[in-house]
Coordinates of C-alpha atoms in Angstrom, one line a residue:
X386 CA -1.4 22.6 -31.5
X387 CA -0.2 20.2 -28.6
X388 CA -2.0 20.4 -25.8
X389 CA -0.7 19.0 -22.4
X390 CA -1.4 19.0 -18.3
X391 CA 0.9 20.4 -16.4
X392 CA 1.1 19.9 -12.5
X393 CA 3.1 22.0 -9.8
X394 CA 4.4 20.6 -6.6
X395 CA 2.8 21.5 -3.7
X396 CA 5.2 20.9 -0.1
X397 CA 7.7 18.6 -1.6
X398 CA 8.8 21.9 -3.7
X399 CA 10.6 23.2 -0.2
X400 CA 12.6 19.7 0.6
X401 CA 16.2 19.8 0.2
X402 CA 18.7 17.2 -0.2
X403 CA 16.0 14.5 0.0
X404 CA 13.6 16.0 -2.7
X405 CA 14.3 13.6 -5.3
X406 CA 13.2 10.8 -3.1
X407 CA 9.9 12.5 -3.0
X408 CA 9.6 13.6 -6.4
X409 CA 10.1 10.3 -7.3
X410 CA 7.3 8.5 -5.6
X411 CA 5.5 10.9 -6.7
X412 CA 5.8 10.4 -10.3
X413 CA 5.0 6.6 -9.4
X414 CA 1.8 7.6 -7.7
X415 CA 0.4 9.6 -10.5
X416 CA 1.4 6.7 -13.1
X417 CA -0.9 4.7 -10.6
X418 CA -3.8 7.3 -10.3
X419 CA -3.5 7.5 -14.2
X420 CA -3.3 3.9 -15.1
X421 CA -6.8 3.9 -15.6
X422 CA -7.0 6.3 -18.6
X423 CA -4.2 4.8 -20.3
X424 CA -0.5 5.5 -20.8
X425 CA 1.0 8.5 -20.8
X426 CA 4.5 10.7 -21.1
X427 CA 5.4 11.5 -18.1
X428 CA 8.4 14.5 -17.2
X429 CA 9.3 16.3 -14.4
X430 CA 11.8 19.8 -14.5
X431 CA 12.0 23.0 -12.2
X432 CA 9.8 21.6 -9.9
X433 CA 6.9 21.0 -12.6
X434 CA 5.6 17.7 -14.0
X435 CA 4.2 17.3 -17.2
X436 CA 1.8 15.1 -18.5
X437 CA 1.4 14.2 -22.1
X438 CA -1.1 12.2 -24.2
X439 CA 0.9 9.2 -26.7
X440 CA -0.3 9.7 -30.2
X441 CA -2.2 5.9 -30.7
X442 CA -2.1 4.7 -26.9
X443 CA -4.6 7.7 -25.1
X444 CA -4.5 10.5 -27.7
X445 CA -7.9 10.3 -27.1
X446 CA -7.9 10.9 -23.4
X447 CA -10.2 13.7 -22.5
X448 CA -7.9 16.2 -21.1
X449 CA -10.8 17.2 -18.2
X450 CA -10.3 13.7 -17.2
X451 CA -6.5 13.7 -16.3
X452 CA -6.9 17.1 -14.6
X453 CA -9.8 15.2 -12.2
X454 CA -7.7 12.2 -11.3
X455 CA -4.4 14.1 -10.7
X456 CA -6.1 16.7 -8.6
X457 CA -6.4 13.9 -6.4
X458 CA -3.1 12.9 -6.2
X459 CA -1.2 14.5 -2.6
X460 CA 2.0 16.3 -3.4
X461 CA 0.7 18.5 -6.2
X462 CA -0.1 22.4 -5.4
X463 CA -2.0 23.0 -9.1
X464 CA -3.2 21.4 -11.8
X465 CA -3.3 23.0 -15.0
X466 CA -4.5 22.3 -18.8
X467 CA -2.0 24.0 -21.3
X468 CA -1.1 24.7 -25.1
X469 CA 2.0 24.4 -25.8
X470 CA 4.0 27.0 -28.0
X471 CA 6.7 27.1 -30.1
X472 CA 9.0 30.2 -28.2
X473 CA 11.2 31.2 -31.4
X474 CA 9.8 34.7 -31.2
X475 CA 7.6 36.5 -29.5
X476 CA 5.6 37.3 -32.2
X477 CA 5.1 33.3 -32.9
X478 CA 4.0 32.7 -29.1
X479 CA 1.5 35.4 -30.0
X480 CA 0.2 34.0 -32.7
X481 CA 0.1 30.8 -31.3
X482 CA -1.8 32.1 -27.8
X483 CA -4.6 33.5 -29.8
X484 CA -5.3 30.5 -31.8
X485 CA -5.2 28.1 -28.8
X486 CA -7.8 30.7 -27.1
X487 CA -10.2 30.4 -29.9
X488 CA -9.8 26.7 -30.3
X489 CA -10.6 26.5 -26.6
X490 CA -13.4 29.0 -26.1
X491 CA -12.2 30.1 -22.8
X492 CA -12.6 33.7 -23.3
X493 CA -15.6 33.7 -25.1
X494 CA -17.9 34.7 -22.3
X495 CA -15.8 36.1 -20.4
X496 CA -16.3 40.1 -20.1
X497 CA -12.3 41.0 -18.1
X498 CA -8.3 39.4 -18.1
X499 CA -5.2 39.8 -17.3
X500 CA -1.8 38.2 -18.2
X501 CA 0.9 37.2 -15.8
X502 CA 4.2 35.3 -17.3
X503 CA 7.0 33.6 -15.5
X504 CA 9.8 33.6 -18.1
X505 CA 12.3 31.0 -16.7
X506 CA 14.5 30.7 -20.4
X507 CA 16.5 34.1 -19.9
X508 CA 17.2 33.9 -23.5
X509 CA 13.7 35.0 -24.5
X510 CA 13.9 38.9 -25.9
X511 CA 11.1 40.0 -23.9
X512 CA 11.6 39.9 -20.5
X513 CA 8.4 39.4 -17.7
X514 CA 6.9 42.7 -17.9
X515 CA 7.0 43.1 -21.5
X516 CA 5.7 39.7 -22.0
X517 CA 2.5 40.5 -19.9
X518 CA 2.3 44.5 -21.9
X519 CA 2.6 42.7 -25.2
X520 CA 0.1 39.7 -24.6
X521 CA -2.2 41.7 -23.4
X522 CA -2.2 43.8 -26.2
X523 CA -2.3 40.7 -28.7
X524 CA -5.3 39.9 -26.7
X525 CA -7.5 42.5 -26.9
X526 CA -6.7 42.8 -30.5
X527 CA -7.9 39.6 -30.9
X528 CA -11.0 39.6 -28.3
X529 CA -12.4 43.2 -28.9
X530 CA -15.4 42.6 -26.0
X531 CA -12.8 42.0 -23.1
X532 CA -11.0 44.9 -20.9
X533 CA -8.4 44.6 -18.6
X534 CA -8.7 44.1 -15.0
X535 CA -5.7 43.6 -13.0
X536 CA -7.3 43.8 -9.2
X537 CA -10.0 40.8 -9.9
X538 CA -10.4 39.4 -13.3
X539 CA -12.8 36.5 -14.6
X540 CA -9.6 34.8 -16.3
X541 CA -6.2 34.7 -15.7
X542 CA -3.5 34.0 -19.0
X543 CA -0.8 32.5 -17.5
X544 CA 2.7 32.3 -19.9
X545 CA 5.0 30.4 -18.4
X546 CA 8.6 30.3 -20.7
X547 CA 10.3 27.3 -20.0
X548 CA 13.6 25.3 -21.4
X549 CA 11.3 23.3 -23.8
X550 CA 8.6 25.6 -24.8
X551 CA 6.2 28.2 -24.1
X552 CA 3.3 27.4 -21.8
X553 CA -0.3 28.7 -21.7
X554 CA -3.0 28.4 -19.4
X555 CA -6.1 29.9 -18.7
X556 CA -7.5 28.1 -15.5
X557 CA -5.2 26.9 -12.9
X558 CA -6.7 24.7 -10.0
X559 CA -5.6 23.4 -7.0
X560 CA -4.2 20.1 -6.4
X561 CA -4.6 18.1 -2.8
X562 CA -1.3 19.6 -1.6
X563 CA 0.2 17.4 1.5
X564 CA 3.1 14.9 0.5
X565 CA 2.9 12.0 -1.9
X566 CA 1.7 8.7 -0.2
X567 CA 3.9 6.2 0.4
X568 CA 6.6 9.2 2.0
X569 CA 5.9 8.7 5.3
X570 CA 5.4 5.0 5.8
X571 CA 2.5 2.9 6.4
X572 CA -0.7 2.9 8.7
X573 CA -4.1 1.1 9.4
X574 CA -7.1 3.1 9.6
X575 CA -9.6 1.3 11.3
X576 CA -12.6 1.8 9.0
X577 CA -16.3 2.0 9.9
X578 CA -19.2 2.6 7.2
X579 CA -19.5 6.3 9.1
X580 CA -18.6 9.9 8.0
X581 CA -15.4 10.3 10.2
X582 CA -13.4 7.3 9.6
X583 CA -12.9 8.1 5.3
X584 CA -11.9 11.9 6.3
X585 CA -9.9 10.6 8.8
X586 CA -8.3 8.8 6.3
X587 CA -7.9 11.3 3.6
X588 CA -5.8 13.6 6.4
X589 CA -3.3 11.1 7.4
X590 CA -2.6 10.3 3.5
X591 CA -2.4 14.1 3.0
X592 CA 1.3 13.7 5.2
X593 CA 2.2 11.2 3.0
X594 CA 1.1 7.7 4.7
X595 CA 0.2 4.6 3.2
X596 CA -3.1 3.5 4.4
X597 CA -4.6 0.2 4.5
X598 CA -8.0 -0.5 6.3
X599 CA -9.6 -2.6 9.5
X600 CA -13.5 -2.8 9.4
X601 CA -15.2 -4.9 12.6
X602 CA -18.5 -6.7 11.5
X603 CA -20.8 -8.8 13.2
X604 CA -23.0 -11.3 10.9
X605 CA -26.2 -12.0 11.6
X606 CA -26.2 -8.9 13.0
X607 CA -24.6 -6.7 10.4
X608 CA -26.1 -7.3 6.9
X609 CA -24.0 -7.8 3.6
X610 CA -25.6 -3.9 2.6
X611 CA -23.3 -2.8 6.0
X612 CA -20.2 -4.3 4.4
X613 CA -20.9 -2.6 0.7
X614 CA -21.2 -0.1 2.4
X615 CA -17.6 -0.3 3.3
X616 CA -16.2 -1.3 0.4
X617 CA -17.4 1.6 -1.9
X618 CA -16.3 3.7 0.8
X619 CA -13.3 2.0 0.0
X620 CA -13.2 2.7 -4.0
X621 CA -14.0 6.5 -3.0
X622 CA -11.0 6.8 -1.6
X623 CA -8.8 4.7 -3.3
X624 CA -7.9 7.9 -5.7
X625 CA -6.2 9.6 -2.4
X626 CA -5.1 6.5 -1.1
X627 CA -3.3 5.4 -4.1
X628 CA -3.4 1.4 -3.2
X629 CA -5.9 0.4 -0.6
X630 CA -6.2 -3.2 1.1
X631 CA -9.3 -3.8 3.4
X632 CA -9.2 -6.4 6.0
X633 CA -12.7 -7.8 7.1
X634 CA -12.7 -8.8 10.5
X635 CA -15.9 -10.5 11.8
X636 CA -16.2 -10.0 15.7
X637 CA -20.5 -11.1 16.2
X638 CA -19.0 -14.6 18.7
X639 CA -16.4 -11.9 20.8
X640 CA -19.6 -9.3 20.9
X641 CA -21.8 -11.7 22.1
X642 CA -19.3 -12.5 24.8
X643 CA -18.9 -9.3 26.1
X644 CA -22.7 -8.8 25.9
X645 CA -22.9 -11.9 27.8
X646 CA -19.7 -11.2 30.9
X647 CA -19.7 -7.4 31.1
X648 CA -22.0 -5.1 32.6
X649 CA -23.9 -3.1 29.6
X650 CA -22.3 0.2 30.2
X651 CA -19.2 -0.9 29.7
X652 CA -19.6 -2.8 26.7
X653 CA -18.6 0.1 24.3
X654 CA -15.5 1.0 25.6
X655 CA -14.3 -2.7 26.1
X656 CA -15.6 -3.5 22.4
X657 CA -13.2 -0.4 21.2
X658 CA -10.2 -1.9 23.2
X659 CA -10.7 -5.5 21.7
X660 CA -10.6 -3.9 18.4
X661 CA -7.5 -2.3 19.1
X662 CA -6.2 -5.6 20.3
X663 CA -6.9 -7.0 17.0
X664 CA -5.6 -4.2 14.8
X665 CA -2.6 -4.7 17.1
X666 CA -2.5 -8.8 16.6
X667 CA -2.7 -7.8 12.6
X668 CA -0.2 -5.0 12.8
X669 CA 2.1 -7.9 14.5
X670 CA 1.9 -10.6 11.8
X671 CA 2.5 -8.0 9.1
X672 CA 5.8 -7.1 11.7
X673 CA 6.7 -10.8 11.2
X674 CA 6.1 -11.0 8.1
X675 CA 8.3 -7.9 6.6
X676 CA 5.2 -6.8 4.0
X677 CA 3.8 -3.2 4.7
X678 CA 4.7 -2.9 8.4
X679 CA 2.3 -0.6 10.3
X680 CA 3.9 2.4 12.4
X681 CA 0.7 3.7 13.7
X682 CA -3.2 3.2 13.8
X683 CA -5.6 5.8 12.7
X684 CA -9.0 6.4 13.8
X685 CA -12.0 8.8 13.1
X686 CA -12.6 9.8 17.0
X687 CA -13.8 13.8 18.0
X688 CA -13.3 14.8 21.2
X689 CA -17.0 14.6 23.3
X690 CA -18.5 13.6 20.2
X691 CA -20.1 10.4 21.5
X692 CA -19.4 8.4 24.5
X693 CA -16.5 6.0 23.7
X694 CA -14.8 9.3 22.7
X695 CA -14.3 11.5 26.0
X696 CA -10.5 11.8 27.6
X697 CA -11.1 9.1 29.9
X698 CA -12.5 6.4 27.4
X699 CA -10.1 7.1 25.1
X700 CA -7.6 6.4 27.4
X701 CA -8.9 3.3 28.7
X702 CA -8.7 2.4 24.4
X703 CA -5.3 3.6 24.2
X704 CA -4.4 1.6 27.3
X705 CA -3.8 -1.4 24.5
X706 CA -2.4 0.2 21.9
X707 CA 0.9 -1.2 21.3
X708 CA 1.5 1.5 18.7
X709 CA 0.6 5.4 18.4
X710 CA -3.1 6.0 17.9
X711 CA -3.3 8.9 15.4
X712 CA -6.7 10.6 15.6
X713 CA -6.8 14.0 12.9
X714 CA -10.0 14.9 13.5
X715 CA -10.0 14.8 17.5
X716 CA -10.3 18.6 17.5
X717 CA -12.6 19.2 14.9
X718 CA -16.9 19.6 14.8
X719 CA -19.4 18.0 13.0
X720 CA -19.6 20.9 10.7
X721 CA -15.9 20.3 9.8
X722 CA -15.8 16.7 9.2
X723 CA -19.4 16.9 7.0
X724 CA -17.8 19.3 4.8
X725 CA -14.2 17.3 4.6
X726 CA -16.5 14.1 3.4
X727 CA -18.2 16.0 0.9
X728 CA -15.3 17.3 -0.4
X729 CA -14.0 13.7 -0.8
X730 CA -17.2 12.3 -2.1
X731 CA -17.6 9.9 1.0
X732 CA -20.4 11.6 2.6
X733 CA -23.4 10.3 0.7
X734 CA -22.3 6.7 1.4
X735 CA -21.4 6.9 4.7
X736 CA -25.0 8.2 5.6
X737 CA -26.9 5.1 3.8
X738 CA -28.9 3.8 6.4
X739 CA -27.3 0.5 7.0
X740 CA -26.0 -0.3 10.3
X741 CA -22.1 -1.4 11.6
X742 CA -20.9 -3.3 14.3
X743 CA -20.9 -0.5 17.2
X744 CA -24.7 0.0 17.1
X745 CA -24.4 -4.0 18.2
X746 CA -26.0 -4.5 21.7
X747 CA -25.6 -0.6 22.1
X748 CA -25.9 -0.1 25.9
X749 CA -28.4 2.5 27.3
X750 CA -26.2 4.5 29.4
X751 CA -22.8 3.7 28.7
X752 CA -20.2 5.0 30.5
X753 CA -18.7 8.3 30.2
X754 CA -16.0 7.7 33.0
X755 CA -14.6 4.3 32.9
X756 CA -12.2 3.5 34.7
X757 CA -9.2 0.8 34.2
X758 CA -9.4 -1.4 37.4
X759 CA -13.1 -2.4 36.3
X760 CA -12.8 -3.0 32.9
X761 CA -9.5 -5.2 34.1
X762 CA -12.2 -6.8 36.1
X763 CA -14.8 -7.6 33.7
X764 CA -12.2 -8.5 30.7
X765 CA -11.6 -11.2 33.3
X766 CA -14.3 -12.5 33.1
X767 CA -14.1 -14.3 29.8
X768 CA -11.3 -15.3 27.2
X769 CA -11.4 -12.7 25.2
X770 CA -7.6 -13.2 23.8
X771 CA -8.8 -16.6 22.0
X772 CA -11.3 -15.2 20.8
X773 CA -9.7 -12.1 19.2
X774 CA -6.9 -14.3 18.0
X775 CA -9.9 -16.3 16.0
X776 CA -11.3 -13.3 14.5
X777 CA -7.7 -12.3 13.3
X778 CA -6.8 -15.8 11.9
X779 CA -10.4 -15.5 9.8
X780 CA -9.9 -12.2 8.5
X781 CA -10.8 -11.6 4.6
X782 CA -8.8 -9.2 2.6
X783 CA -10.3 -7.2 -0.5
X784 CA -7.5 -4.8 -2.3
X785 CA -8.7 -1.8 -4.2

C-alpha cells in the first residue's frame, strides 16, 4: 500500500482572488525545504497538498523525515502521514484501513479511538456519519483491546474521501501556520549571536517575509567562535527562512572611534544608530541594484529589557532609520522569547558563551535617557559617515 504526506493550508486557505499567487510560492518553498531528501511528486487540490515519494529517485525517503522538514515550512496548518486507499467500495476502504493499521503499529498500544471522516467525493455510498459508525466497527473487530472514546481519545482515525482516493491518518500535527515566505516581500534582520534576534526572525517570516541577515563584529575583539556562532544560528533557521544570505560587517575601527570621541554612556546607543546607518547604506545599494530590495529592518529589541531598549533610546535609534524598524518581540518577556528559541532550536546556540560586538567597550552606566541634541553633538565629533561607508564596502556575504 502507498503511503503518502499530506499537508493542509494554514492562513492562505481564507485568501480569495489572490490565493493562487500564494499557493504557488508555496509549493516552491516546500520543493526548496525538501530538496535535501530528494525529489518528490508534488500536488495541490481543495486546499490540500500532497507529497509523494518517486519509485527509484527517494522511494527510500523516511516518511518521519518529510513530515519534520515540511512542518517547518510557514503556510501549512497540519501535517500528516497517510495510506492511501482504493475507494471502490466501502468494504475495500475497510479492508484496506485495517491492514495499513497493522503495517504501521499505531494502535498497538493504544488502549481508546475514534473515527472522524470528511467525505468530499459525494459519490461515495456511505455518507459521513455512516463512514465513522462503520469504521469504527471494522476497527474494533479488528483490534479487540481498544474501546471507543469520543470525548478524549489516545488516537484519532481520520478518513478523508477525496476525488483521487481515500485517505487515512492516524496522527495529524501542526504545521508553522503564518504565510509562505517570500509573500510579503523582503527584509533584513540584523542578527546578533543572542536569543532574541533568531525568534525575531522566525516571527517576521511567519507573515510571509523574506529575510536576509546583518551581523556587526569587531575583530580582535570578537573571536572567529563569535562569528560561528552566527552562522549556525544561521543554518538553524534556514528551514523557516527558506533562503538565507548573511552579510558580515566588521565595525572594531568605527567602535574604537566612538570609544575614543564620545562620552562612555553614550556609546551604546550611538553604536546601535551607526548600525542602523549601515543596514540603511546596504538596504540602499540593494535599492540600486534591483536584487532583493529591503522594505523594512527587523530587530530582536524588548521593551525595558536592557538599556539601548527603553522608549527614549529607541527612538534616538529610530531617529536614522530610513525605513520601518519592525521589532516582534518588543512586547514580550524573557520567558516568552526563551521558549520561542527553544521551539526553533536556536536557544542552545545563542547561549554558547562567546561574545558579540555590543559587549565591546560596554559603558558602566549607559544612558537610559538620551537625548537627540547630544548625541548630534558627539556624532560630531568624528567622521563617522566614512567610516560606516568602509565597513559597508568590506562586507562578506555567506548564503545558506
Amino acid at each position: 500500500m502507498n503511503e503518502i504526506v499530506i499537508a493542509k493550508y494554514g492562513e492562505i486557505a481564507l485568501k480569495g482572488h489572490n490565493k493562487r499567487s500564494f499557493e504557488e510560492i508555496l509549493i516552491r518553498n516546500i520543493k526548496k525545504t525538501l530538496s535535501d531528501l530528494g525529489e518528490f511528486k508534488i500536488s495541490r487540490m481543495q486546499s490540500t497538498v500532497y507529497v509523494e515519494r518517486i519509485d527509484g529517485v527517494s522511494d527510500s525517503v523516511n516518511l518521519e523525515s518529510m513530515v519534520s522538514q515540511l512542518r517547518k515550512v510557514f503556510g501549512l496548518g497540519a501535517v500528516q502521514k497517510c495510506g492511501v486507499l482504493n475507494k471502490d467500495s466501502f468494504e475495500t476502504v475497510a479492508e484496506q484501513s485495517v491492514a495499513y493499521l497493522k503495517k504501521t503499529k499505531v494502535l498497538d498500544f493504544a488502549k481508546t479511538f475514534k473515527v472522524e471522516s470528511r467525505r468530499s467525493d459525494k459519490s461515495f455510498p456511505l455518507n459521513t456519519p455512516a463512514i465513522q459508525r462503520e469504521l469504527g466497527g471494522v476497527v474494533l473487530d479488528a483490534f479487540p483491546h481498544l474501546s471507543v472514546d469520543v470525548h478524549n481519545p489516545e488516537v484519532t482515525l481520520t478518513l478523508e474521501v477525496r476525488d483521487k482516493a481515500a485517505y487515512l491518518n492516524a496522527q495529524r500535527l501542526t504545521g508553522a501556520g503564518g504565510l509562505p515566505v517570500g509573500c510579503s516581500g523582503n527584509a533584513l534582520l540584523m542578527l546578533s549571536g543572542g536569543i532574541d534576534s533568531p525568534v525575531a526572525a522566525y516571527m517576521i517570516a511567519k507573515r510571509g517575509v523574506k529575510i536576509d541577515a546583518i551581523h556587526f563584529q569587531s575583530p580582535p575583539y570578537t573571536s572567529e567562535r563569535a562569528l560561528m556562532k552566527v552562522t549556525s544560528l544561521c543554518e538553524r533557521l534556514k528551514p523557516y527562512l527558506i533562503n538565507l544570505r548573511l552579510h558580515c560587517v566588521d565595525f572594531a575601527e568605527l567602535q574604537e572611534a566612538i570609544r575614543d570621541n564620545c562620552r562612555e554612556e553614550y556609546a551604546t546607543v550611538i553604536l546601535r544608530r551607526m548600525m542602523i546607518k549601515a543596514a540603511n547604506l546596504l538596504c540602499e545599494q540593494k535599492q540600486k541594484s534591483g536584487n532583493n530590495v529591503y522594505k523594512a529592518l527587523i530587530t530582536g529589541e524588548c521593551l525595558g529589557q536592557v538599556a539601548s531598549q527603553t522608549l527614549s533610546a529607541i527612538g534616538c535609534t529610530d531617529h536614522v532609520a530610513d525605513l520601518p524598524v519592525l521589532r516582534p518581540l518588543i512586547g514580550m518577556d524573557k520567558i516568552e522569547i526563551v521558549a520561542l528559541a527553544r521551539k526553533i532550536d536556536t536557544f542552545d546556540i545563542s547561549t554558547l558563551p562567546y561574545e558579540d560586538c555590543c559587549t565591546v567597550f560596554t559603558p558602566k552606566h549607559p544612558k537610559t535617557n538620551p537625548k537627540l541634541a547630544d548625541i548630534f553633538a558627539l556624532e560630531a565629533q568624528f567622521d563617522y559617515d566614512s567610516l560606516v561607508q568602509k565597513a559597508v564596502n568590506q562586507i562578506t556575504v555567506v548564503d545558506f
